[in-house]
Amino acid sequence: MAAAMPLALLVLLLLGRRGWCLAEPPRDSLREELVITPLPSGDVAATFQFRTRWDSELQREGVSHYRLFPKALGQLISKYSLRELHLSFTQGFWRTRYWGPPFLQAPSDTDHYFLRYAVLPREVVCTENLTPWKKLLPCSSKAGLSVLLKADRLFHTSYHSQAVHIRPVCRNARCTSISWELRQTLSVVFDAFITGQGKKDWSLFRMFSRTLTEPCPLASESRVYVDITNYNQDNETLEVNPPPTTTYQDVILGTRKIYAIYDLLDTAMINNSRNLNIQLKWKRPPENEAPPVPFLHAQRYVSGYGLQKGELSTLLYNTHPYRAFPVLLLDTVPWYLRLYVHTLTITSKGKENKPSYIHYQPAQDRLQPHLLEMLIQLPANSVTKVSIQFERALLKWTEYTPDPNHGFYVSPSVLSALVPSVVAAKPVDWEESPLFNSLFPVSDGSNYFVRLYTEPLLVNLPTPDFSMPYNVICLTCTVVAVCYGSFYNLLTRTFHIEEPRTGGLAKRLANLIRRARGVPPL
């Protein structure tokens, strides 16, 4: 009887554990998607999104078990009372003028803001940044869409950006309880002409050197979206394989888009060879048409001559034919570029354009940069120029980089605006719609939110001649060596006087012979 008691308790525990698991489903979920977009220039953009959502208040609950949400980030949230975190690494520059508005815009550098905004204008993104990013995924790079993340293919692209976004999400309308959302994103732009061996055809294997074999077993949703807005079955110029089973239509970035959907959780989608290779082939070369100009794009440059003064200029383009809209411009300028705020000028169509709101925080030497924020109204079909003069500071010789003649990078400007939409958008259910749809929040159906970044600038500063210290050191060492060596020899050398010797018998005989010959003696 006593021996049967432990066995009975074990059975009760197992049944109780099973019943508890069945009664309370997992509170976390994973959704992954890949959006492939042919760009107007002929390139191909691929955007990955992995969203992990956990219905847990980490800052209140004592969490010790992590299933899908990374433990390292969960401990960061609970220990430091983290509210929101956004971190991105970008190599290259998104060319809005030729590629159109991006899905996931990021500056051409390292961008980080967590109650504060920080930018590192020059940072090389490499495999050491991609590997820990992939380790945060529940399936790592073993299954699902993450198998396409091959480093040697991703870093040989025209544009590469990876990011981590952490934020709280309300579970109900009153926001009495929250969930934590981790969104890992990666965007790349492939040159289809190079990857297609002289053709603009593309496929998953040509772009990533891999194909999709199976979905991530921990994902509740795993889909691939292909933009087929300009494609239809009656068009005989191209061919899409395999044919999509379903399509999705919505208003994205102000225009109506049609996407082909490939659901990896559908067992019929992956063929018998356990391989899914989406590809597009052109039956005849496409017509070279001018890419559509986006309603909002910007350009930034530095002007002036010499190494004393200069001018920062930003051009804001509003190409909408009849609608004006405001733009919030944010600039962070390093302290060693001393801004003259009284020289700030804003002109549109040859006239002065006064900003509706302006905030300026001056820089402190070696402590904080300049912060300039303005709300500017852009007239319809206009180019607005924002310019400000600056003076270059002379740094200490220990503050220069190892390659000072290369120049110093200035972080890009940030533009935030509600851009007019061509097609009215309808309210959607964010949980049922694709992940990329939530990237473009709209206040109404006539506008959509967009954030753009300008180019980073490269500015030369007054640089001393670093070869002069080398020359001075060489000359000084030579003089010291000669003088010190001479004095040292005089002080330490010992002199001895030697008396001449008369010589032996052989010398005497030699002198006798020399005398007989008339030669001087030895």
Coordinates of C-alpha atoms in Angstrom, one line a residue:
M1 CA 0.0 0.0 0.0
A2 CA 2.8 2.3 0.9
A3 CA 4.6 1.5 -2.4
A4 CA 1.5 2.3 -4.4
M5 CA 1.1 5.8 -3.0
P6 CA 4.1 7.4 -4.9
L7 CA 2.9 5.9 -8.1
A8 CA -0.7 7.3 -7.6
L9 CA 0.7 10.7 -6.8
L10 CA 2.8 10.7 -9.9
V11 CA -0.2 9.7 -12.1
L12 CA -2.3 12.5 -10.5
L13 CA 0.5 15.1 -11.1
L14 CA 0.8 14.0 -14.8
L15 CA -2.9 14.2 -15.3
G16 CA -3.1 17.5 -13.5
R17 CA -0.3 18.9 -15.6
R18 CA -1.9 17.7 -18.8
G19 CA -5.3 19.1 -17.8
W20 CA -3.7 22.5 -17.0
C21 CA -2.0 22.6 -20.3
L22 CA -5.2 21.8 -22.2
A23 CA -7.2 24.4 -20.2
E24 CA -4.7 27.2 -20.7
P25 CA -3.2 27.6 -24.2
P26 CA 0.2 29.2 -24.8
R27 CA 0.2 32.9 -24.3
D28 CA 2.8 33.6 -26.9
S29 CA 2.7 33.4 -30.7
L30 CA 5.0 33.8 -33.7
R31 CA 4.1 35.1 -37.1
E32 CA 6.6 35.3 -40.0
E33 CA 6.3 36.7 -43.5
L34 CA 8.3 37.7 -46.5
V35 CA 7.2 40.4 -49.0
I36 CA 8.9 40.4 -52.4
T37 CA 8.4 43.7 -54.4
P38 CA 9.7 44.3 -57.9
L39 CA 10.9 48.0 -57.8
P40 CA 10.3 50.5 -60.6
S41 CA 14.1 50.6 -61.4
G42 CA 14.1 46.8 -62.1
D43 CA 15.6 45.8 -58.8
V44 CA 13.9 43.4 -56.4
A45 CA 13.2 44.3 -52.7
A46 CA 12.7 41.5 -50.1
T47 CA 11.4 42.4 -46.7
F48 CA 11.3 39.9 -43.8
Q49 CA 9.3 40.3 -40.7
F50 CA 9.2 38.0 -37.6
R51 CA 6.7 39.0 -34.9
T52 CA 6.8 37.4 -31.5
R53 CA 4.0 38.5 -29.2
W54 CA 3.7 37.5 -25.5
D55 CA 0.6 38.1 -23.4
S56 CA 2.6 38.8 -20.2
E57 CA 3.4 41.9 -18.2
L58 CA 7.1 41.3 -17.7
Q59 CA 7.5 44.3 -15.4
R60 CA 4.9 43.0 -12.9
E61 CA 5.0 39.3 -13.2
G62 CA 7.9 37.2 -12.0
V63 CA 8.7 35.3 -15.3
S64 CA 11.2 32.5 -15.1
H65 CA 10.1 30.4 -18.2
Y66 CA 10.5 31.6 -21.7
R67 CA 9.1 29.8 -24.7
L68 CA 9.2 31.9 -27.8
F69 CA 10.2 35.4 -26.5
P70 CA 14.0 35.7 -26.1
K71 CA 15.1 35.5 -22.5
A72 CA 17.8 38.1 -22.9
L73 CA 15.3 40.7 -24.1
G74 CA 12.7 39.7 -21.5
Q75 CA 15.2 40.2 -18.7
L76 CA 16.2 43.6 -20.2
I77 CA 12.5 44.7 -20.1
S78 CA 11.9 43.5 -16.6
K79 CA 15.1 44.7 -15.0
Y80 CA 15.4 48.2 -16.5
S81 CA 11.6 48.9 -16.8
L82 CA 12.0 49.2 -20.6
R83 CA 9.1 51.0 -22.3
E84 CA 10.1 50.8 -25.9
L85 CA 13.2 50.1 -27.9
H86 CA 14.1 50.4 -31.6
L87 CA 17.6 49.4 -32.9
S88 CA 18.6 49.2 -36.6
F89 CA 21.8 48.5 -38.5
T90 CA 21.8 49.7 -42.2
Q91 CA 24.3 49.4 -45.0
G92 CA 23.6 51.4 -48.1
F93 CA 21.0 54.1 -48.8
W94 CA 17.3 53.6 -49.9
R95 CA 16.9 55.6 -53.1
T96 CA 13.3 56.8 -52.7
R97 CA 13.4 58.7 -56.0
Y98 CA 14.0 55.5 -58.0
W99 CA 12.8 52.7 -55.7
G100 CA 9.7 54.4 -54.3
P101 CA 8.7 54.6 -50.7
P102 CA 10.2 51.7 -48.6
F103 CA 8.3 49.3 -46.4
L104 CA 10.8 49.6 -43.6
Q105 CA 12.8 52.8 -43.7
A106 CA 16.0 53.2 -41.7
P107 CA 19.0 55.6 -41.8
S108 CA 22.2 54.6 -43.5
D109 CA 24.0 53.9 -40.2
T110 CA 23.2 52.6 -36.7
D111 CA 20.0 54.0 -35.3
H112 CA 18.9 53.6 -31.7
Y113 CA 16.3 55.3 -29.6
F114 CA 15.1 54.2 -26.1
L115 CA 13.7 57.3 -24.5
R116 CA 16.5 59.0 -26.4
Y117 CA 17.5 59.2 -30.0
A118 CA 21.1 58.3 -31.0
V119 CA 22.7 57.8 -34.4
L120 CA 26.1 56.4 -35.4
P121 CA 26.6 57.7 -38.9
R122 CA 29.4 55.4 -39.9
E123 CA 29.1 51.8 -38.9
V124 CA 30.0 48.7 -41.0
V125 CA 27.3 46.1 -40.8
C126 CA 28.7 42.5 -41.1
T127 CA 28.1 38.9 -40.3
E128 CA 28.8 39.6 -36.6
N129 CA 25.6 41.7 -36.5
L130 CA 23.5 39.1 -38.4
T131 CA 24.4 36.0 -36.3
P132 CA 23.1 37.2 -32.9
W133 CA 20.0 38.7 -34.7
K134 CA 19.1 35.3 -36.1
K135 CA 19.6 33.6 -32.7
L136 CA 16.7 35.7 -31.3
L137 CA 14.3 33.8 -33.6
P138 CA 12.5 30.8 -32.1
C139 CA 13.6 28.6 -35.0
S140 CA 16.9 30.4 -35.5
S141 CA 17.9 29.7 -39.1
K142 CA 16.9 26.0 -39.1
A143 CA 13.4 26.2 -40.5
G144 CA 10.9 28.6 -41.9
L145 CA 11.7 31.8 -43.8
S146 CA 14.9 32.3 -41.8
V147 CA 16.6 29.6 -43.9
L148 CA 16.9 32.2 -46.7
L149 CA 19.1 34.4 -44.5
K150 CA 22.4 33.5 -45.9
A151 CA 25.1 36.0 -45.0
D152 CA 27.2 35.9 -48.2
R153 CA 24.1 36.7 -50.2
L154 CA 22.5 39.4 -48.0
F155 CA 25.7 41.5 -47.7
H156 CA 26.3 41.6 -51.5
T157 CA 23.2 43.7 -52.1
S158 CA 22.5 47.3 -53.0
Y159 CA 20.8 47.9 -49.6
H160 CA 20.7 45.9 -46.4
S161 CA 18.9 46.9 -43.1
Q162 CA 18.1 44.8 -40.1
A163 CA 16.3 46.0 -37.0
V164 CA 14.8 45.0 -33.6
H165 CA 11.7 46.7 -32.4
I166 CA 10.2 46.1 -28.9
R167 CA 7.0 47.8 -27.8
P168 CA 4.0 47.2 -25.5
V169 CA 0.6 46.4 -27.2
C170 CA -2.8 46.9 -25.5
R171 CA -4.9 43.8 -25.3
N172 CA -8.2 45.7 -25.1
A173 CA -9.7 49.1 -25.8
R174 CA -9.1 50.4 -22.3
C175 CA -5.5 49.0 -22.2
T176 CA -6.0 47.5 -18.8
S177 CA -3.5 44.8 -19.7
I178 CA -0.7 44.8 -22.2
S179 CA 1.3 42.3 -24.3
W180 CA 4.9 42.6 -25.4
E181 CA 5.7 42.6 -29.1
L182 CA 9.1 41.8 -30.6
R183 CA 9.3 42.6 -34.3
Q184 CA 12.5 41.6 -36.1
T185 CA 12.8 43.0 -39.6
L186 CA 15.3 42.7 -42.4
S187 CA 15.2 44.5 -45.8
V188 CA 17.5 43.9 -48.8
V189 CA 17.5 45.1 -52.4
F190 CA 18.9 42.8 -55.0
D191 CA 20.1 44.0 -58.4
A192 CA 18.0 41.7 -60.6
F193 CA 20.2 42.4 -63.7
I194 CA 23.3 41.0 -61.9
T195 CA 21.6 38.1 -60.0
G196 CA 19.7 37.2 -63.1
Q197 CA 22.9 36.9 -65.2
G198 CA 22.0 39.8 -67.5
K199 CA 18.3 39.3 -67.3
K200 CA 15.7 40.9 -65.0
D201 CA 14.3 37.4 -64.1
W202 CA 14.4 36.5 -60.4
S203 CA 13.7 33.6 -58.1
L204 CA 14.3 32.7 -54.5
F205 CA 17.3 30.5 -55.4
R206 CA 18.9 33.2 -57.6
M207 CA 18.5 35.8 -54.8
F208 CA 19.3 33.8 -51.7
S209 CA 21.0 30.6 -53.1
R210 CA 18.4 28.6 -51.1
T211 CA 14.8 27.6 -51.4
L212 CA 12.0 27.1 -48.8
T213 CA 11.7 23.6 -47.5
E214 CA 9.4 23.7 -44.5
P215 CA 7.7 26.2 -42.2
C216 CA 8.8 26.9 -38.7
P217 CA 7.0 24.4 -36.4
L218 CA 6.5 27.1 -33.8
A219 CA 4.9 29.6 -36.1
S220 CA 1.2 30.1 -36.2
E221 CA 1.5 31.9 -39.6
S222 CA 4.2 31.6 -42.3
R223 CA 3.5 33.3 -45.6
V224 CA 5.3 34.8 -48.7
Y225 CA 3.7 37.8 -50.4
V226 CA 4.7 38.7 -54.0
D227 CA 3.6 42.0 -55.5
I228 CA 1.8 41.3 -58.7
T229 CA 0.0 44.6 -59.1
N230 CA 1.2 45.1 -62.6
Y231 CA 0.9 41.4 -63.5
N232 CA -2.2 39.5 -64.7
Q233 CA -3.0 36.3 -66.5
D234 CA -3.8 38.0 -69.7
N235 CA -0.3 39.6 -69.8
E236 CA 1.9 37.4 -72.0
T237 CA 5.1 39.2 -71.2
L238 CA 5.9 37.4 -68.0
E239 CA 5.3 34.1 -66.1
V240 CA 5.0 33.6 -62.3
N241 CA 5.7 30.1 -61.0
P242 CA 4.2 28.4 -59.1
P243 CA 0.8 30.0 -59.7
P244 CA -0.6 31.5 -56.4
T245 CA -3.6 29.9 -54.9
T246 CA -4.9 33.1 -53.3
T247 CA -4.4 36.8 -53.6
Y248 CA -4.6 39.8 -51.2
Q249 CA -5.7 43.4 -52.2
D250 CA -5.2 46.5 -50.1
V251 CA -4.1 50.1 -50.2
I252 CA -0.4 50.3 -49.4
L253 CA 1.5 53.6 -49.4
G254 CA -1.4 55.4 -51.1
T255 CA -1.8 53.0 -54.0
R256 CA -3.8 49.8 -54.5
K257 CA -1.7 46.7 -54.4
I258 CA -2.3 43.1 -55.3
Y259 CA -0.2 40.4 -53.7
A260 CA 0.1 36.7 -54.5
I261 CA 0.0 34.6 -51.3
Y262 CA 2.1 31.4 -50.7
D263 CA 1.2 29.9 -47.3
L264 CA 4.0 27.6 -46.0
L265 CA 1.6 26.0 -43.5
D266 CA -0.5 24.6 -46.5
T267 CA 0.9 21.2 -47.1
A268 CA -0.1 21.3 -50.7
M269 CA 2.1 24.4 -51.3
I270 CA 5.4 22.6 -50.9
N271 CA 5.7 20.0 -53.6
N272 CA 6.9 16.4 -53.3
S273 CA 10.5 17.4 -53.4
R274 CA 9.9 19.5 -50.3
N275 CA 11.0 22.6 -52.2
L276 CA 9.3 26.0 -52.9
N277 CA 11.2 28.2 -55.4
I278 CA 9.1 31.2 -56.4
Q279 CA 10.3 32.6 -59.7
L280 CA 9.3 35.2 -62.3
K281 CA 10.4 35.0 -65.9
W282 CA 10.0 37.6 -68.6
K283 CA 9.0 36.2 -72.0
R284 CA 10.1 39.4 -73.7
P285 CA 12.1 42.3 -72.4
P286 CA 9.9 44.8 -70.4
E287 CA 9.4 48.2 -71.7
N288 CA 11.7 50.8 -70.1
E289 CA 9.3 53.3 -68.5
A290 CA 10.2 56.2 -66.2
P291 CA 9.6 55.2 -62.6
P292 CA 6.7 57.0 -60.8
V293 CA 7.9 59.9 -58.7
P294 CA 6.8 59.6 -55.0
F295 CA 4.9 62.5 -53.5
L296 CA 7.5 63.1 -50.9
H297 CA 11.3 62.7 -51.2
A298 CA 14.3 64.6 -50.0
Q299 CA 17.9 65.4 -50.7
R300 CA 20.7 66.8 -48.5
Y301 CA 24.1 68.2 -49.3
V302 CA 26.9 70.4 -47.9
S303 CA 28.2 73.4 -49.8
G304 CA 30.9 76.0 -49.4
Y305 CA 34.7 76.2 -49.9
G306 CA 37.6 76.2 -47.6
L307 CA 37.8 74.5 -44.2
Q308 CA 36.4 77.4 -42.1
K309 CA 32.7 77.8 -43.0
G310 CA 30.1 75.9 -44.9
E311 CA 26.3 75.5 -45.4
L312 CA 24.0 72.5 -44.8
S313 CA 21.1 72.4 -47.3
T314 CA 18.1 70.1 -47.4
L315 CA 15.7 70.0 -50.3
L316 CA 12.1 68.7 -49.6
Y317 CA 10.1 67.7 -52.7
N318 CA 6.3 67.7 -52.8
T319 CA 5.3 66.4 -56.2
H320 CA 1.5 66.3 -55.5
P321 CA -0.2 68.4 -58.1
Y322 CA -2.7 70.2 -55.9
R323 CA -2.3 69.2 -52.2
A324 CA 0.0 70.7 -49.6
F325 CA 0.9 68.9 -46.4
P326 CA 3.1 69.5 -43.3
V327 CA 6.5 67.7 -42.7
L328 CA 8.3 67.3 -39.4
L329 CA 12.0 67.7 -40.0
L330 CA 14.5 66.5 -37.3
D331 CA 18.2 67.3 -37.6
T332 CA 21.0 66.2 -35.2
V333 CA 24.3 67.9 -36.1
P334 CA 27.6 67.1 -34.3
W335 CA 29.0 69.7 -31.9
Y336 CA 32.1 70.3 -34.0
L337 CA 29.9 72.0 -36.7
R338 CA 29.0 75.2 -34.9
L339 CA 25.6 76.3 -36.3
Y340 CA 24.6 79.9 -36.9
V341 CA 20.9 79.7 -36.1
H342 CA 20.3 83.3 -37.3
T343 CA 21.3 82.1 -40.8
L344 CA 18.4 79.6 -41.0
T345 CA 16.4 80.2 -44.1
I346 CA 13.4 78.2 -45.5
T347 CA 12.2 79.1 -49.0
S348 CA 9.4 77.6 -51.2
K349 CA 8.8 78.8 -54.8
G350 CA 11.2 81.7 -54.2
K351 CA 9.4 83.0 -51.1
E352 CA 10.1 82.7 -47.4
N353 CA 8.3 79.8 -45.7
K354 CA 8.0 80.3 -41.9
P355 CA 7.8 77.1 -39.9
S356 CA 4.7 76.4 -37.8
Y357 CA 6.9 75.0 -35.0
I358 CA 10.6 75.2 -34.3
H359 CA 12.7 73.8 -31.4
Y360 CA 16.4 74.2 -31.1
Q361 CA 18.7 72.8 -28.5
P362 CA 22.3 74.1 -28.7
A363 CA 25.2 71.7 -28.6
Q364 CA 27.8 71.4 -25.8
D365 CA 31.4 70.7 -26.8
R366 CA 32.2 67.0 -26.5
L367 CA 28.9 66.4 -24.6
Q368 CA 25.9 66.6 -26.9
P369 CA 25.1 67.6 -30.5
H370 CA 22.8 70.3 -31.9
L371 CA 19.1 69.3 -32.1
L372 CA 16.9 71.2 -34.6
E373 CA 13.2 70.3 -35.1
M374 CA 10.8 72.1 -37.4
L375 CA 7.3 71.7 -38.7
I376 CA 7.2 73.0 -42.3
Q377 CA 4.2 73.3 -44.6
L378 CA 5.1 72.1 -48.2
P379 CA 3.1 73.8 -50.9
A380 CA 1.8 71.6 -53.7
N381 CA 4.2 70.8 -56.6
S382 CA 7.1 72.6 -55.0
V383 CA 10.7 72.3 -53.8
T384 CA 11.4 73.7 -50.3
K385 CA 15.0 74.5 -49.4
V386 CA 16.2 74.5 -45.8
S387 CA 19.7 75.9 -45.3
I388 CA 21.8 76.9 -42.3
Q389 CA 25.4 78.0 -42.1
F390 CA 28.1 76.5 -39.8
E391 CA 31.7 76.9 -38.8
R392 CA 34.1 74.1 -38.5
A393 CA 35.8 73.6 -35.1
L394 CA 39.4 72.6 -34.6
L395 CA 39.6 69.4 -32.6
K396 CA 42.3 68.2 -30.2
W397 CA 44.9 66.1 -31.9
T398 CA 43.8 63.1 -29.8
E399 CA 40.2 63.5 -31.0
Y400 CA 40.9 62.8 -34.7
T401 CA 40.1 59.4 -36.2
P402 CA 42.9 57.2 -37.6
D403 CA 42.0 58.5 -41.1
P404 CA 41.2 62.2 -40.5
N405 CA 41.6 63.2 -44.2
H406 CA 38.7 60.8 -45.1
G407 CA 36.3 63.2 -43.3
F408 CA 33.7 63.1 -40.6
Y409 CA 30.1 61.8 -41.1
V410 CA 27.0 63.8 -40.2
S411 CA 23.8 61.8 -39.4
P412 CA 20.9 62.1 -41.9
S413 CA 17.8 64.2 -41.5
V414 CA 14.5 62.5 -40.5
L415 CA 11.3 63.4 -42.2
S416 CA 7.9 62.4 -40.8
A417 CA 4.7 63.3 -42.7
L418 CA 1.1 62.3 -43.5
V419 CA 1.2 62.0 -47.3
P420 CA -2.0 62.3 -49.3
S421 CA -3.2 58.9 -50.7
V422 CA -4.2 58.3 -54.2
V423 CA -6.8 55.7 -53.2
A424 CA -8.9 55.9 -50.1
A425 CA -8.0 53.3 -47.5
K426 CA -10.5 51.3 -45.4
P427 CA -10.1 50.3 -41.8
V428 CA -8.7 46.9 -41.4
D429 CA -8.3 44.3 -38.6
W430 CA -4.6 44.4 -37.7
E431 CA -4.6 40.9 -36.3
E432 CA -6.1 39.4 -39.5
S433 CA -4.2 41.5 -42.0
P434 CA -0.6 40.9 -43.0
L435 CA 2.2 42.2 -40.8
F436 CA 3.4 44.8 -43.4
N437 CA -0.1 46.4 -43.4
S438 CA 0.5 47.6 -39.8
L439 CA 3.6 49.6 -40.9
F440 CA 1.5 52.3 -42.4
P441 CA -1.0 53.6 -39.8
V442 CA -3.6 56.0 -41.2
S443 CA -5.7 58.5 -39.3
D444 CA -8.3 58.5 -42.1
G445 CA -8.6 57.1 -45.6
S446 CA -7.1 60.1 -47.3
N447 CA -3.6 60.1 -45.7
Y448 CA -0.9 57.6 -44.8
F449 CA 2.1 58.0 -42.5
V450 CA 5.6 57.8 -43.9
R451 CA 9.1 58.4 -42.4
L452 CA 12.1 59.1 -44.7
Y453 CA 15.8 59.6 -44.1
T454 CA 18.2 61.7 -46.2
E455 CA 21.7 60.8 -47.2
P456 CA 24.5 61.0 -44.5
L457 CA 27.0 63.7 -45.2
L458 CA 30.8 63.6 -45.2
V459 CA 32.4 66.8 -44.0
N460 CA 36.1 67.7 -43.9
L461 CA 37.5 69.4 -40.8
P462 CA 40.7 71.5 -40.4
T463 CA 43.3 68.7 -40.0
P464 CA 46.8 69.4 -38.7
D465 CA 49.8 68.0 -40.5
F466 CA 50.3 64.8 -38.6
S467 CA 53.7 64.2 -40.4
M468 CA 55.3 67.2 -38.6
P469 CA 55.3 65.5 -35.2
Y470 CA 57.0 62.5 -36.9
N471 CA 59.6 64.8 -38.4
V472 CA 60.2 66.6 -35.2
I473 CA 60.6 63.4 -33.3
C474 CA 63.1 62.1 -35.8
L475 CA 65.2 65.3 -35.8
T476 CA 65.1 65.6 -32.0
C477 CA 66.2 62.0 -31.5
T478 CA 69.0 62.4 -34.0
V479 CA 70.3 65.6 -32.3
V480 CA 70.0 64.0 -28.8
A481 CA 71.8 60.8 -30.0
V482 CA 74.7 62.8 -31.5
C483 CA 75.2 65.2 -28.6
Y484 CA 74.6 62.7 -25.9
G485 CA 76.9 60.1 -27.6
S486 CA 79.7 62.6 -27.9
F487 CA 79.5 63.8 -24.3
Y488 CA 79.1 60.3 -23.0
N489 CA 82.3 59.2 -24.8
L490 CA 84.2 62.2 -23.5
L491 CA 83.1 61.5 -19.9
T492 CA 83.6 57.7 -19.9
R493 CA 86.6 57.2 -22.1
T494 CA 90.1 56.6 -20.4
F495 CA 93.3 57.9 -22.1
H496 CA 96.7 56.2 -21.7
I497 CA 100.1 57.6 -22.8
E498 CA 102.4 55.0 -24.3
E499 CA 106.2 55.6 -24.5
P500 CA 108.0 54.6 -27.8
R501 CA 110.0 51.4 -27.7
T502 CA 113.5 51.1 -29.1
G503 CA 112.8 47.7 -30.7
G504 CA 114.8 44.5 -30.8
L505 CA 117.6 43.0 -32.9
A506 CA 115.5 42.5 -36.0
K507 CA 114.5 46.2 -36.1
R508 CA 118.1 47.3 -35.7
L509 CA 119.2 45.2 -38.6
A510 CA 116.4 46.5 -40.7
N511 CA 117.4 50.1 -40.0
L512 CA 121.1 49.4 -40.9
I513 CA 120.0 48.0 -44.3
R514 CA 117.6 51.0 -44.9
R515 CA 120.4 53.4 -44.1
A516 CA 122.7 51.7 -46.5
R517 CA 120.0 52.1 -49.2
G518 CA 119.4 55.7 -48.2
V519 CA 115.9 55.0 -46.9
P520 CA 114.6 56.6 -43.6
P521 CA 114.7 54.2 -40.7
L522 CA 111.6 52.7 -39.2

